[in-house]
């Protein structure tokens, strides 16, 4: 699954938001999301397969963390679109300022 497809789901985006705070066990994610453990595990698997999340074994539990590399790739892909919209919004602002 691509990073774009993985990010299409709001629960997976919520998981990434939680992992921005740092490494967390699956149980903490389950509690924060108020979802059942199998559902969170399924989303974590999808995020791992997309390369957005890493898992590390710590004794009997798994700890999950954000992998920023794919997000940097997404950011690079979005850069031309940000420039496109910035230019359009600047032109709109210029037009509105001339209309005053």
PDB file of C-alpha atoms in Angstrom:
ATOM      1  CA  UNK A   1       0.000   0.000   0.000  1.00  0.00           C
ATOM      2  CA  UNK A   2       1.254   3.463  -0.818  1.00  0.00           C
ATOM      3  CA  UNK A   3       1.643   6.187   1.761  1.00  0.00           C
ATOM      4  CA  UNK A   4      -1.168   8.106   0.042  1.00  0.00           C
ATOM      5  CA  UNK A   5      -3.564   5.186   0.364  1.00  0.00           C
ATOM      6  CA  UNK A   6      -2.564   4.626   3.984  1.00  0.00           C
ATOM      7  CA  UNK A   7      -3.186   8.281   4.816  1.00  0.00           C
ATOM      8  CA  UNK A   8      -6.643   8.220   3.232  1.00  0.00           C
ATOM      9  CA  UNK A   9      -8.121   6.713   6.391  1.00  0.00           C
ATOM     10  CA  UNK A  10      -8.842   9.144   9.254  1.00  0.00           C
ATOM     11  CA  UNK A  11      -8.037   6.553  11.945  1.00  0.00           C
ATOM     12  CA  UNK A  12      -4.582   6.025  10.453  1.00  0.00           C
ATOM     13  CA  UNK A  13      -4.036   9.789  10.388  1.00  0.00           C
ATOM     14  CA  UNK A  14      -5.057   9.869  14.065  1.00  0.00           C
ATOM     15  CA  UNK A  15      -2.519   7.134  14.835  1.00  0.00           C
ATOM     16  CA  UNK A  16       0.221   9.122  13.102  1.00  0.00           C
ATOM     17  CA  UNK A  17      -0.782  12.211  15.083  1.00  0.00           C
ATOM     18  CA  UNK A  18      -0.430  10.242  18.318  1.00  0.00           C
ATOM     19  CA  UNK A  19       2.943   8.866  17.247  1.00  0.00           C
ATOM     20  CA  UNK A  20       4.228  12.395  16.590  1.00  0.00           C
ATOM     21  CA  UNK A  21       4.380  12.635  20.377  1.00  0.00           C
ATOM     22  CA  UNK A  22       6.853   9.746  20.455  1.00  0.00           C
ATOM     23  CA  UNK A  23       7.072   5.975  20.574  1.00  0.00           C
ATOM     24  CA  UNK A  24       4.008   4.301  22.063  1.00  0.00           C
ATOM     25  CA  UNK A  25       2.795   0.788  22.807  1.00  0.00           C
ATOM     26  CA  UNK A  26      -0.244  -0.497  20.955  1.00  0.00           C
ATOM     27  CA  UNK A  27      -2.261  -0.446  24.186  1.00  0.00           C
ATOM     28  CA  UNK A  28      -1.790   3.309  24.547  1.00  0.00           C
ATOM     29  CA  UNK A  29      -3.006   3.822  20.991  1.00  0.00           C
ATOM     30  CA  UNK A  30      -6.033   1.613  21.657  1.00  0.00           C
ATOM     31  CA  UNK A  31      -6.908   3.656  24.754  1.00  0.00           C
ATOM     32  CA  UNK A  32      -6.372   7.027  23.057  1.00  0.00           C
ATOM     33  CA  UNK A  33      -8.472   6.097  20.038  1.00  0.00           C
ATOM     34  CA  UNK A  34     -11.201   4.294  21.991  1.00  0.00           C
ATOM     35  CA  UNK A  35     -11.146   1.484  19.423  1.00  0.00           C
ATOM     36  CA  UNK A  36     -10.853  -2.262  19.828  1.00  0.00           C
ATOM     37  CA  UNK A  37      -7.346  -3.713  19.773  1.00  0.00           C
ATOM     38  CA  UNK A  38      -7.844  -5.773  16.572  1.00  0.00           C
ATOM     39  CA  UNK A  39      -8.912  -2.652  14.687  1.00  0.00           C
ATOM     40  CA  UNK A  40      -5.881  -0.655  15.847  1.00  0.00           C
ATOM     41  CA  UNK A  41      -3.603  -3.602  15.011  1.00  0.00           C
ATOM     42  CA  UNK A  42      -5.025  -3.731  11.494  1.00  0.00           C
ATOM     43  CA  UNK A  43      -4.374  -0.015  10.999  1.00  0.00           C
ATOM     44  CA  UNK A  44      -0.860  -0.333  12.425  1.00  0.00           C
ATOM     45  CA  UNK A  45      -0.131  -3.172  10.017  1.00  0.00           C
ATOM     46  CA  UNK A  46      -1.256  -1.014   7.092  1.00  0.00           C
ATOM     47  CA  UNK A  47       0.908   1.882   8.290  1.00  0.00           C
ATOM     48  CA  UNK A  48       3.913  -0.449   8.702  1.00  0.00           C
ATOM     49  CA  UNK A  49       3.422  -1.871   5.207  1.00  0.00           C
ATOM     50  CA  UNK A  50       3.291   1.679   3.818  1.00  0.00           C
ATOM     51  CA  UNK A  51       6.552   2.445   5.640  1.00  0.00           C
ATOM     52  CA  UNK A  52       5.023   5.184   7.784  1.00  0.00           C
ATOM     53  CA  UNK A  53       5.403   3.388  11.125  1.00  0.00           C
ATOM     54  CA  UNK A  54       8.132   1.227  12.660  1.00  0.00           C
ATOM     55  CA  UNK A  55       7.596  -1.446  15.287  1.00  0.00           C
ATOM     56  CA  UNK A  56      10.129  -2.526  17.870  1.00  0.00           C
ATOM     57  CA  UNK A  57       9.795  -5.448  20.238  1.00  0.00           C
ATOM     58  CA  UNK A  58      10.373  -4.604  23.904  1.00  0.00           C
ATOM     59  CA  UNK A  59       9.852  -7.748  25.933  1.00  0.00           C
ATOM     60  CA  UNK A  60       6.212  -8.815  25.635  1.00  0.00           C
ATOM     61  CA  UNK A  61       5.043  -5.664  23.859  1.00  0.00           C
ATOM     62  CA  UNK A  62       5.567  -3.839  20.606  1.00  0.00           C
ATOM     63  CA  UNK A  63       6.397  -0.161  20.550  1.00  0.00           C
ATOM     64  CA  UNK A  64       5.414   1.896  17.537  1.00  0.00           C
ATOM     65  CA  UNK A  65       7.060   5.018  16.203  1.00  0.00           C
ATOM     66  CA  UNK A  66       6.701   7.304  13.249  1.00  0.00           C
ATOM     67  CA  UNK A  67       9.058   6.848  10.296  1.00  0.00           C
ATOM     68  CA  UNK A  68       9.457  10.340   8.807  1.00  0.00           C
ATOM     69  CA  UNK A  69      11.131   9.297   5.527  1.00  0.00           C
ATOM     70  CA  UNK A  70       7.909   8.569   3.581  1.00  0.00           C
ATOM     71  CA  UNK A  71       6.395  11.791   4.925  1.00  0.00           C
ATOM     72  CA  UNK A  72       9.358  13.726   3.521  1.00  0.00           C
ATOM     73  CA  UNK A  73       8.700  12.079   0.158  1.00  0.00           C
ATOM     74  CA  UNK A  74       5.033  13.137   0.351  1.00  0.00           C
ATOM     75  CA  UNK A  75       6.093  16.656   1.266  1.00  0.00           C
ATOM     76  CA  UNK A  76       8.402  16.794  -1.764  1.00  0.00           C
ATOM     77  CA  UNK A  77       5.590  15.556  -4.000  1.00  0.00           C
ATOM     78  CA  UNK A  78       3.235  18.229  -2.627  1.00  0.00           C
ATOM     79  CA  UNK A  79       5.734  21.112  -3.004  1.00  0.00           C
ATOM     80  CA  UNK A  80       4.782  22.014  -6.605  1.00  0.00           C
ATOM     81  CA  UNK A  81       1.112  22.064  -5.644  1.00  0.00           C
ATOM     82  CA  UNK A  82       1.807  24.382  -2.707  1.00  0.00           C
ATOM     83  CA  UNK A  83       3.681  26.716  -5.080  1.00  0.00           C
ATOM     84  CA  UNK A  84       0.802  26.529  -7.582  1.00  0.00           C
ATOM     85  CA  UNK A  85      -1.761  27.519  -4.963  1.00  0.00           C
ATOM     86  CA  UNK A  86       0.481  30.157  -3.421  1.00  0.00           C
ATOM     87  CA  UNK A  87       0.809  31.824  -6.831  1.00  0.00           C
ATOM     88  CA  UNK A  88      -2.955  31.680  -7.404  1.00  0.00           C
ATOM     89  CA  UNK A  89      -3.713  33.105  -3.966  1.00  0.00           C
ATOM     90  CA  UNK A  90      -1.094  35.840  -4.431  1.00  0.00           C
ATOM     91  CA  UNK A  91      -2.703  36.774  -7.755  1.00  0.00           C
ATOM     92  CA  UNK A  92      -6.135  36.850  -6.109  1.00  0.00           C
ATOM     93  CA  UNK A  93      -4.780  39.078  -3.338  1.00  0.00           C
ATOM     94  CA  UNK A  94      -3.237  41.432  -5.924  1.00  0.00           C
ATOM     95  CA  UNK A  95      -6.540  41.584  -7.797  1.00  0.00           C
ATOM     96  CA  UNK A  96      -8.521  42.310  -4.629  1.00  0.00           C
ATOM     97  CA  UNK A  97      -6.031  45.013  -3.585  1.00  0.00           C
ATOM     98  CA  UNK A  98      -6.380  46.719  -6.996  1.00  0.00           C
ATOM     99  CA  UNK A  99     -10.161  46.631  -6.675  1.00  0.00           C
ATOM    100  CA  UNK A 100     -10.139  48.761  -3.520  1.00  0.00           C
TER     101      UNK A 100
END
